[in-house]
XYZ file of C-alpha atoms in Angstrom:
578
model
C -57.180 -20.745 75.291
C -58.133 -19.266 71.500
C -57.934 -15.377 71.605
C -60.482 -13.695 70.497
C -60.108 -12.036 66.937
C -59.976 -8.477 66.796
C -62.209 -6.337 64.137
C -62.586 -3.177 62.820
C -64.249 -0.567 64.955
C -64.985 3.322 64.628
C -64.509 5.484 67.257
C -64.929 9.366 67.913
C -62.322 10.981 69.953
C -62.882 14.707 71.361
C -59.649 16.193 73.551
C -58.558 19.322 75.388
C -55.375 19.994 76.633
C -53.432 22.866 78.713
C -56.769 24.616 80.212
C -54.784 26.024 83.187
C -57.618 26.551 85.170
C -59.375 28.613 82.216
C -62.884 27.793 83.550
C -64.897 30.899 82.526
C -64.713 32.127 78.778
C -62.298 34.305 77.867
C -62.650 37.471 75.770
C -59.923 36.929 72.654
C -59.356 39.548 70.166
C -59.791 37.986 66.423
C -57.550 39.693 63.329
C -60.110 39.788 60.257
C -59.839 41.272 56.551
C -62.646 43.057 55.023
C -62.010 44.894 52.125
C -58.394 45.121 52.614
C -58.654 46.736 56.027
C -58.121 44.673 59.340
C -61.115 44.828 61.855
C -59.927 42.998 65.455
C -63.278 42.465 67.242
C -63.776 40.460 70.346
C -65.734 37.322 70.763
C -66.373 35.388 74.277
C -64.252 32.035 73.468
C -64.100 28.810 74.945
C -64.776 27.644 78.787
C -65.962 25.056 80.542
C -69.746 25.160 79.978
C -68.840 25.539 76.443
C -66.864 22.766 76.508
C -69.513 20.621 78.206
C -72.328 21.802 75.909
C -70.247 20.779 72.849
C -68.882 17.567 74.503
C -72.550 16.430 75.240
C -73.225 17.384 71.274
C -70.019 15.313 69.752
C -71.623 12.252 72.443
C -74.799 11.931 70.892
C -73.496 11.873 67.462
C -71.712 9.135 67.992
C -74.183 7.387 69.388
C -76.165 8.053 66.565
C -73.718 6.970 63.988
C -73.037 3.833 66.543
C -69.275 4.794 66.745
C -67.739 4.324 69.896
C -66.546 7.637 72.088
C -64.118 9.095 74.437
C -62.805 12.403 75.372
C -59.555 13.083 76.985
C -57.366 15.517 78.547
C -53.830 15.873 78.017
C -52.667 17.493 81.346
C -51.980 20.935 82.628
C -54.983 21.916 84.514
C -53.498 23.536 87.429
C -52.253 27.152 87.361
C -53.020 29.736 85.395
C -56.268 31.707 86.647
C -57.265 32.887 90.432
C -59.413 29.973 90.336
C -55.833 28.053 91.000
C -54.597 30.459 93.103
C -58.455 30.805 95.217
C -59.350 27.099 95.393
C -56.059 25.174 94.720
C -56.778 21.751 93.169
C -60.507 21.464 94.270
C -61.821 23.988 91.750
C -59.845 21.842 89.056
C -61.400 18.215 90.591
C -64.953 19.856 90.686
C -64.721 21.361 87.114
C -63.169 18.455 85.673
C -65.520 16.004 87.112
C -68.498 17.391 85.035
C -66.977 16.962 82.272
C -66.879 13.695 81.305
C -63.597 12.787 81.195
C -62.727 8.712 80.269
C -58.672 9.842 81.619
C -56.186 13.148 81.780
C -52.626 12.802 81.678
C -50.282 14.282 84.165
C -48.792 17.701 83.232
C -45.838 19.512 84.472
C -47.780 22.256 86.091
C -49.594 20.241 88.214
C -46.142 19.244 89.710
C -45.223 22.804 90.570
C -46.055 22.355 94.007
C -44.627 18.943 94.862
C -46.815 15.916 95.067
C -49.156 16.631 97.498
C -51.463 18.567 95.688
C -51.473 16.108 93.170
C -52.286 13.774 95.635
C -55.338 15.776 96.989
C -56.776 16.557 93.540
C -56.221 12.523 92.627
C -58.219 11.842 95.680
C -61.511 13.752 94.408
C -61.423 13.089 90.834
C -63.621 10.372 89.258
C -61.821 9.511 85.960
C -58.352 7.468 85.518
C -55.081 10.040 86.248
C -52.496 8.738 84.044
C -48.586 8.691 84.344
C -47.215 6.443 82.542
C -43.486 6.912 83.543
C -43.965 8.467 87.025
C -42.146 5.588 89.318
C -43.774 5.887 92.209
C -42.905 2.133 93.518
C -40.565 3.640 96.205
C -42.529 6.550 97.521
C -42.577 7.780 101.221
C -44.499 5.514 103.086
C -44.812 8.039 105.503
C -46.425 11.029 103.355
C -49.906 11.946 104.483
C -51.700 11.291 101.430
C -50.006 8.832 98.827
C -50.662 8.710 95.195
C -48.951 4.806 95.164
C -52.112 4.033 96.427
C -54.607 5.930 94.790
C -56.952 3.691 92.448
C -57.405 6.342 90.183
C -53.594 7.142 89.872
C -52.137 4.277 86.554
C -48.222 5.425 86.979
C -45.040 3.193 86.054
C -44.379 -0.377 86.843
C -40.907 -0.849 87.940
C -40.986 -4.416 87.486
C -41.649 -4.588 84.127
C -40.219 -1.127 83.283
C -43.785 -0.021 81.762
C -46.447 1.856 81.899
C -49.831 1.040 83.952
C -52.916 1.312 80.799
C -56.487 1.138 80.957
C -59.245 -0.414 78.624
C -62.245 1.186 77.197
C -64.112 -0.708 75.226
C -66.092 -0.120 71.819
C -68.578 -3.210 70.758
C -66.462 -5.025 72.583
C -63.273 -4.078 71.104
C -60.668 -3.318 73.114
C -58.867 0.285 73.393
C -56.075 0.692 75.347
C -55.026 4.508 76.647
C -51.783 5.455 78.630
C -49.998 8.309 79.420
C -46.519 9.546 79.159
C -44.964 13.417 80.370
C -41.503 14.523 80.310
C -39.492 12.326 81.483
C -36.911 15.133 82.582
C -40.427 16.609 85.013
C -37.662 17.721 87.367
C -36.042 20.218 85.010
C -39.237 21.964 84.529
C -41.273 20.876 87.291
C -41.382 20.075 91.201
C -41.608 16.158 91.539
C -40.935 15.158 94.751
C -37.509 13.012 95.194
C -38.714 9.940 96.038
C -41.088 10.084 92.886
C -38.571 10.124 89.606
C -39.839 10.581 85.820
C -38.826 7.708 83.588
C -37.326 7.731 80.255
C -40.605 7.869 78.003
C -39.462 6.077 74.785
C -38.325 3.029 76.615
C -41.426 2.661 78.724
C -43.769 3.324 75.401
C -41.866 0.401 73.762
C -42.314 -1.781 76.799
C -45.336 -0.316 77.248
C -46.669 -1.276 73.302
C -45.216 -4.952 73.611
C -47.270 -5.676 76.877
C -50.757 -4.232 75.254
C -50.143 -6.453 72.005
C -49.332 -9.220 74.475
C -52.767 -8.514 76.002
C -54.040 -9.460 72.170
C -55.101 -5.358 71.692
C -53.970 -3.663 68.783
C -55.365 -0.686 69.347
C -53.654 2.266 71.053
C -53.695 5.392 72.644
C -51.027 7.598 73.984
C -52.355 10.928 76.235
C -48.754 12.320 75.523
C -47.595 15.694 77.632
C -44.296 15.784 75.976
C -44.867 18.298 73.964
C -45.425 18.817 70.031
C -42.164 18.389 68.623
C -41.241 14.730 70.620
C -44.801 13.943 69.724
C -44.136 14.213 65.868
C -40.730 12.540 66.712
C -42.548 9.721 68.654
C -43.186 7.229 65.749
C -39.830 7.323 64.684
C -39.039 5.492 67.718
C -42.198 3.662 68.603
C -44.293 1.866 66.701
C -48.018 0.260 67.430
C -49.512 3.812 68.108
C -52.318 4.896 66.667
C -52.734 8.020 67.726
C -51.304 10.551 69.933
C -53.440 13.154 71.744
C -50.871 15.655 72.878
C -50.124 18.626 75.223
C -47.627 21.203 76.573
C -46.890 22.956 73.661
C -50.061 25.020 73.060
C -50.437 23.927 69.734
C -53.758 24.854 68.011
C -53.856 22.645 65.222
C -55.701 23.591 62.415
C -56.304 26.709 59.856
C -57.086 29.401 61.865
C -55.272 31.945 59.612
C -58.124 34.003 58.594
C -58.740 34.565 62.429
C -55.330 35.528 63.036
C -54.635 32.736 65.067
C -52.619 29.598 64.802
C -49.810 28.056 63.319
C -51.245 26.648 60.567
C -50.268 22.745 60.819
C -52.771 20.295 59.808
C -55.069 18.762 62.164
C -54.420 15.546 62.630
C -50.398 15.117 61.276
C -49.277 11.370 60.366
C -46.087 10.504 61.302
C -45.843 6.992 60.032
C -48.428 4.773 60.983
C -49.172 7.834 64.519
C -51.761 10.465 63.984
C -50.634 13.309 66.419
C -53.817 15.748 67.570
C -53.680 19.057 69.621
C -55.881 21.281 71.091
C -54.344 24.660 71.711
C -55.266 26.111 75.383
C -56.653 27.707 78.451
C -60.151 26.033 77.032
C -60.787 27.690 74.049
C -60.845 25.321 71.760
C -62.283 21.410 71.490
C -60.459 19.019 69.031
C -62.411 15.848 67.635
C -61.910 13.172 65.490
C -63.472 10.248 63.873
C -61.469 7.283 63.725
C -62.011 3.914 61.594
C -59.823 0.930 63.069
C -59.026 -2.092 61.281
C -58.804 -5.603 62.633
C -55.020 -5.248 63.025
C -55.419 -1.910 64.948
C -54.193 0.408 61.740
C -55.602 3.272 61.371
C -57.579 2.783 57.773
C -59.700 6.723 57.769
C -58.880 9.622 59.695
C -61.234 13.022 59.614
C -61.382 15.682 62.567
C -60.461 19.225 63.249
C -60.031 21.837 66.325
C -63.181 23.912 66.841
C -63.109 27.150 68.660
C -65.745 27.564 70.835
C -67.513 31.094 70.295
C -70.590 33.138 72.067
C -73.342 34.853 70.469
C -72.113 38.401 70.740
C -69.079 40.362 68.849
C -67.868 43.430 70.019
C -65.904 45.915 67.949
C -64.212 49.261 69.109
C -65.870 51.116 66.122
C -63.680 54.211 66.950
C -60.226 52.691 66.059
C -62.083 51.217 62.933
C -62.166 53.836 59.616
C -64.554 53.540 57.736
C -67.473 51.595 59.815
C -70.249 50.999 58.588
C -74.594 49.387 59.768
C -73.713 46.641 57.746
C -70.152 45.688 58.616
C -70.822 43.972 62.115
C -73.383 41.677 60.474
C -70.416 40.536 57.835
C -68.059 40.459 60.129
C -70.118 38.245 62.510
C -71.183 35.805 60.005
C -67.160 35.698 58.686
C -66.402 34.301 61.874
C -69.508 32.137 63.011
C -69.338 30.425 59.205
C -65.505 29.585 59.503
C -64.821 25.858 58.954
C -63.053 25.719 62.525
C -65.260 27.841 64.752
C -68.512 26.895 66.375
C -70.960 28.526 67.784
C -71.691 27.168 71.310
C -73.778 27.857 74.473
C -72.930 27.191 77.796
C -74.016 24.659 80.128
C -76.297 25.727 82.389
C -75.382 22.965 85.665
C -71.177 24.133 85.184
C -72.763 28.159 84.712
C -74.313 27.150 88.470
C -71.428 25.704 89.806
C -69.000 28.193 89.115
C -71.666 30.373 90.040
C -72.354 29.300 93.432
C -69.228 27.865 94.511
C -66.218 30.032 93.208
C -67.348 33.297 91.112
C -68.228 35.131 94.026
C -64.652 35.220 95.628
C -62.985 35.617 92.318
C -64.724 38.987 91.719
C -64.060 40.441 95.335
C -60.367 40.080 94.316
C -61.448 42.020 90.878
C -62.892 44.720 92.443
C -60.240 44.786 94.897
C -57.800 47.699 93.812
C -54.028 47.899 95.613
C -52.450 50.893 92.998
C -52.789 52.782 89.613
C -50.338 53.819 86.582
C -50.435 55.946 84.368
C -48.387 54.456 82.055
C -48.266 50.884 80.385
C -45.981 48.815 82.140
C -44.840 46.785 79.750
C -43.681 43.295 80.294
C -40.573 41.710 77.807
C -38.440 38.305 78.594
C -35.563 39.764 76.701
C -34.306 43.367 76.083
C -35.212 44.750 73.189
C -34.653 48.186 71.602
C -37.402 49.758 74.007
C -35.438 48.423 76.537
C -35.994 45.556 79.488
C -39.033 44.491 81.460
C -41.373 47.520 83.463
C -42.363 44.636 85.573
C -40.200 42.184 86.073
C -37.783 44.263 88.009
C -40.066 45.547 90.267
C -40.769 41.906 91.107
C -37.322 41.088 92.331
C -37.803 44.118 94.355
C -41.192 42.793 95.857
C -39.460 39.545 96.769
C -37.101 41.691 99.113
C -39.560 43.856 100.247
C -42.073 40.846 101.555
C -38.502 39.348 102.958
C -37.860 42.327 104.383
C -40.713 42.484 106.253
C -40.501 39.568 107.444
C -37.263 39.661 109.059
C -34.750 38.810 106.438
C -31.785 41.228 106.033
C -31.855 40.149 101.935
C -29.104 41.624 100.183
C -30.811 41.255 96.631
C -33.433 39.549 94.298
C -32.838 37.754 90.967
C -35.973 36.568 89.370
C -36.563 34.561 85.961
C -38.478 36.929 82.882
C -40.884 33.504 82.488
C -42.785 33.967 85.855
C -43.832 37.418 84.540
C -47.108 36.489 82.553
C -48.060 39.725 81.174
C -47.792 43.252 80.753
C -49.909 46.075 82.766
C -52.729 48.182 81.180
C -52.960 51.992 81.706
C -55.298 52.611 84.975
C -56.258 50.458 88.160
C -54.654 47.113 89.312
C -56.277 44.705 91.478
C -55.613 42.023 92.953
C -57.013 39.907 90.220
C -54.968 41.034 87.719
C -51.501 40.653 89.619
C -52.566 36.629 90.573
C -54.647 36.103 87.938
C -52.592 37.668 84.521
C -49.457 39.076 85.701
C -47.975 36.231 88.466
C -50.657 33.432 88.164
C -48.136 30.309 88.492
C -48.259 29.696 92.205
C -44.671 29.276 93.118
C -43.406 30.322 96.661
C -40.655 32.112 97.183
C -37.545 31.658 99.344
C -34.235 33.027 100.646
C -30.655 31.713 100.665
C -27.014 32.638 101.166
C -24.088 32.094 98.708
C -20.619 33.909 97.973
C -20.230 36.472 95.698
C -18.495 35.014 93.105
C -21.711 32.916 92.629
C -23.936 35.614 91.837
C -22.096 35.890 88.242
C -21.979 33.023 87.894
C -25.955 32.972 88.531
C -26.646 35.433 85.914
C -24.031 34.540 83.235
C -26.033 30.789 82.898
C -29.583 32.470 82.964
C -28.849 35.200 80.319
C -26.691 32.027 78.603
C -29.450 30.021 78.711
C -32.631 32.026 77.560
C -29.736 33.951 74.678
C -28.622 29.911 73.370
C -24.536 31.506 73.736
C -22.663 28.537 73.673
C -25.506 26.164 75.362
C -28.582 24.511 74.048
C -30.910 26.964 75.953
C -34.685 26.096 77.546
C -36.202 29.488 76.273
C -36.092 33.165 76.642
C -38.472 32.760 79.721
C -34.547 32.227 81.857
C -33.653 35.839 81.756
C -32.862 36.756 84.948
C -34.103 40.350 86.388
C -32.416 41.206 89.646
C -32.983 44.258 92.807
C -30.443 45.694 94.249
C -27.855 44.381 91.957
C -26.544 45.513 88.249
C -24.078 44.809 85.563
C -23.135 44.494 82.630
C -22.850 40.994 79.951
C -20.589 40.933 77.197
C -21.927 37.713 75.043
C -18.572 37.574 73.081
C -16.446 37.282 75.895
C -15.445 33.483 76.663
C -17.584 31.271 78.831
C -17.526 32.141 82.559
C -15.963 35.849 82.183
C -18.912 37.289 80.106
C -20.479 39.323 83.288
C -18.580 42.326 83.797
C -19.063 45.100 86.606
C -20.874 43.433 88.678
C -22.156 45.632 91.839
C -24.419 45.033 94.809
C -26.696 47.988 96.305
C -26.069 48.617 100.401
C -28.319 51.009 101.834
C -28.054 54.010 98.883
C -24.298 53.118 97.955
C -23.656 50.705 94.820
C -20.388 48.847 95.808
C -18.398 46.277 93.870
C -19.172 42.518 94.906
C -16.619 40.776 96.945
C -16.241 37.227 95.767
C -15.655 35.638 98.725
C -18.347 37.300 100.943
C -21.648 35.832 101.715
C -24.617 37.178 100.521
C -28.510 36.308 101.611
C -30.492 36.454 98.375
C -34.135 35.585 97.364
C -35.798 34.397 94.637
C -38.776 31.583 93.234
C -38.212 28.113 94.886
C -38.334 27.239 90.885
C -35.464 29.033 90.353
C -33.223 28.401 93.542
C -33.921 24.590 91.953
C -30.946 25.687 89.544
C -33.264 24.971 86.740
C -32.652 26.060 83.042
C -29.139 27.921 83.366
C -29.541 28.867 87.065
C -27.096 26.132 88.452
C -24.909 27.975 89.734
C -27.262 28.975 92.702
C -27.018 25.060 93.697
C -23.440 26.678 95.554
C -25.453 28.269 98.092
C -24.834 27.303 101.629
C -27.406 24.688 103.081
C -30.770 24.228 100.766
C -32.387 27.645 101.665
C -35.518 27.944 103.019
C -38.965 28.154 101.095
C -41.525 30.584 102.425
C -45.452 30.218 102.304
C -45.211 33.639 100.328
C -46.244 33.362 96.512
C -44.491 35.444 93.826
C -48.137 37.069 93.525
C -48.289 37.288 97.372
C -44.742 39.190 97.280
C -46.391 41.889 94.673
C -49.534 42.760 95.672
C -48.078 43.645 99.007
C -45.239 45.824 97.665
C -47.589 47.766 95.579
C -50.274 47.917 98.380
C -47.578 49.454 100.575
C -45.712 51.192 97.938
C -48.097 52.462 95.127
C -46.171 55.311 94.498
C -43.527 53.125 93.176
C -45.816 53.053 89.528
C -45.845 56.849 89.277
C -45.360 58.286 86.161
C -42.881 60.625 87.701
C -40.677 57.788 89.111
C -37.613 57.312 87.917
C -38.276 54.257 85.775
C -34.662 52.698 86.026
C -34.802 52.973 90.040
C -35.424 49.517 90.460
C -34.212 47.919 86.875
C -32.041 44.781 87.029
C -31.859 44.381 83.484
């Protein structure tokens, strides 16, 4: 049989990544310069209608121009906003759904919970979920719902050690699309056991070999590996054309005069690999035009991220000197005439949806208040001058307290700076804003015993970890903030002796830890995973037990029972474990 010569095609290529649930706009503050003073007004950015509206645009065009199109999502849709937290994975299938979508990667966030709601969302979707080195060959054959499978589900193939790929064609051509995440997901992430991530660069080579042998030369990869291994990627693979990429946030682009971004190019070449990002939480679209020879290479190359703004500007004209008629009107058209912003409105059929089906609920939990403070509580990962997290502590202690309650005699908390999202506004705090902003990763919390000798050991590889003393650290987002215990960390002191006076709080008495008594402690089921410097808590006595209490859960019921707790008379290192 002859094969059938490939030829040069064009093709337009939009892609999100990261949107975390971020279905309704969100108001972002902008930096601008006029007349060497800084204004910092507010614009409605991004969302899902937006997205839609401009999607629907970038589709036509390329019909127009007769270029082939697809749009893709490089993972991380879960978490993030009360619409996770409300509606789970359904919200996220529904939303997702109108969009268009030809495939979305897998991201680690939508592993946070194990596999099943994976599986549930992978049921409802009606575009290709790809993961490209998830092996699930020897899944439970037992689990209710299995993503194995799932037709929509294109994982790993043992067999040939590569990754499942689908086909879109453009006049015929062939384009072929896979996916690859992390391939240490279980570091970061909640995969279930029988379900292991891959190594990535030796399923994308296997992967690359078996397209060609297919006779296509053109390829895809929906990467959530993040932005560094993506720029790394063609160094170690080649046959890529282009890399659509996720996980790191990365808002590609020149966005300076906004006071945003990081200033890379859109569209980096790394060898014969373009690498594209799209920033996050569904502010911004990225789209590019791509012209394909007939050997696949990528011969032109134009695109760029476009932030997706409303109508409207608002400015606090009291913290601006010097305001005057005129200066909104500049201002406005400064922003709406940028190279990298466009001016969008929303689609009306995803304004009805979230409408109908989710708004409603969502604002009951904003309008439902649990406390009030009259300061800022403000939220660091690592100490600073000003001194440690206002919230973070007070978390650990709303572990114990929902523990507590429930008939646990917990001995203390120790909970990791990164689930803390934000920091706390002067004046009322609902419900919203605790499992929407503050706590909106939903990660349940659990209990387990260890000795004491553990506990330091617990809090010298967190504080190692997040401070890079001595190890090749994960990020600052490990520093652990404990209840009911303090100390003290001397980071020049050798490895495994740097926590000093280590004490444990018993009823109103601080005592000194024994090392060979057990204690019961709580914390995330993330971090009793012995994740990112926390492996020391792997000594604990049995596997602990996870509750079906959230981290958000744990805190609006502490400061519904406890408001007082955020008065401005408390003594604001009560509770700090820091």
């Amino acid at each position: 049989m002859t094969m059938k010569k490939s030829r040069a095609i064009q093709v337009k290529v939009a892609h999100i990544n990261d949107t975390h649930s971020y279905f309704e706009p969100t108001s972002l503050q902008l930096t601008i310069k006029k007349d060497e003073t800084e204004v910092r007004p507010f614009v409605s950015a991004g969302g899902f209608a937006r997205i839609k509206t401009r999607v629907e645009k970038l589709r036509m065009q390329a019909a127009n121009q007769q270029q082939g199109f697809l749009f893709l999502h490089a993972g991380d849709c879960f978490q993030g906003t009360l619409y996770y937290s409300l509606f789970k994975g359904e919200a996220n299938s529904t939303m997702l759904n109108q969009l268009g979508l030809d495939a979305m990667a897998i991201g680690n966030h939508e592993l946070d919970m194990g596999n099943l709601p994976v599986a549930e969302f992978a049921q409802r979707i009606d575009f290709p979920l790809l993961a490209g080195n998830w092996d699930l060959s020897r899944e439970n054959a037992s689990k209710p719902i299995r993503l194995a499978c799932n037709p929509h589900v294109y994982s790993y193939k043992a067999h040939s050690r590569s990754a499942q790929w689908i086909v879109k064609h453009v006049e015929d051509e062939a384009i072929a699309i896979f996916a690859l995440a992390l391939d240490k997901m279980s570091d970061i992430s909640n995969p279930d056991s029988d379900t292991p991530f891959v190594n990535a660069i030796e399923t994308a080579k296997n992967t690359v070999n078996e397209i060609h042998k297919a006779g296509i030369n053109k390829i895809i990869l929906l990467s959530h590996m993040g932005y560094e291994v993506d720029l790394d990627f063609a160094h170690h693979v080649n046959g890529v054309s282009l890399i659509v990429g996720g996980h790191s946030h990365m808002l590609q682009g020149d966005f300076s005069a906004l006071g945003l971004g990081n200033n890379d190019p859109y569209g980096v070449k790394v060898n014969q690999t373009y690498v594209v990002q799209a920033g996050y939480h569904a502010l911004a679209l990225g789209h590019c035009d791509i012209s394909f020879d007939e050997l696949g290479r990528v011969v032109e190359f134009t695109g760029r991220n476009e932030l997706l703004v409303g109508r409207r500007m608002f400015v606090d004209t009291s913290r601006t000197q010097s305001w005057k008629t005129d200066d909104y009107q500049v201002i406005k058209n400064q922003i709406d005439h940028h190279p990298n912003v466009r001016v969008c409105r929303k689609d009306p059929v995803i304004k009805q949806i979230l409408s109908q089906r989710y708004q409603a609920k969502v604002q009951e939990l904003q309008n439902t208040y649990i406390a009030t403070t009259k300061r800022k509580l403000r939220h660091v990962r690592i100490p600073d001058e000003q001194g440690c997290s206002d919230i973070a502590p007070l978390v650990a202690q709303s572990f114990i307290h929902t523990m507590q309650s429930q008939g646990h005699c917990v001995d203390f908390a120790i909970h990791n700076a990164g689930g803390v999202r934000n920091s706390i506004d002067i004046g009322p705090i609902s419900v919203a804003d605790i499992a929407g902003k503050v706590l909106p990763f939903l990660v349940p919390i659990g209990t387990y015993r260890l000795k004491g000798k553990h506990i330091a050991a617990i809090l010298e590889g967190a504080i190692n970890n997040a401070t890079n003393n001595g190890v090749e650290g994960t990020g600052s987002g490990s520093y652990p903030y404990t209840a009911n215990l303090r100390f003290s960390y001397d980071a020049k002191a050798p490895m495994g002796s740097r926590i000093t006076q280590l004490q444990i709080l018993s009823g109103n008495i601080w005592g000194e830890i024994d090392p060979d008594k057990e204690y019961f402690g709580t914390s995330s089921a993330y971090t009793m995973k012995g994740k990112e410097g926390y492996e020391a808590i792997l000594n604990m006595s049995g596997e602990g037990d996870v509750s079906h209490y959230s981290m958000a859960d744990c805190f609006i019921q502490y400061l519904s029972d406890k408001p007082q707790i955020l008065d401005v008379n408390s003594n604001p290192n009560e509770h700090k474990g820091c």
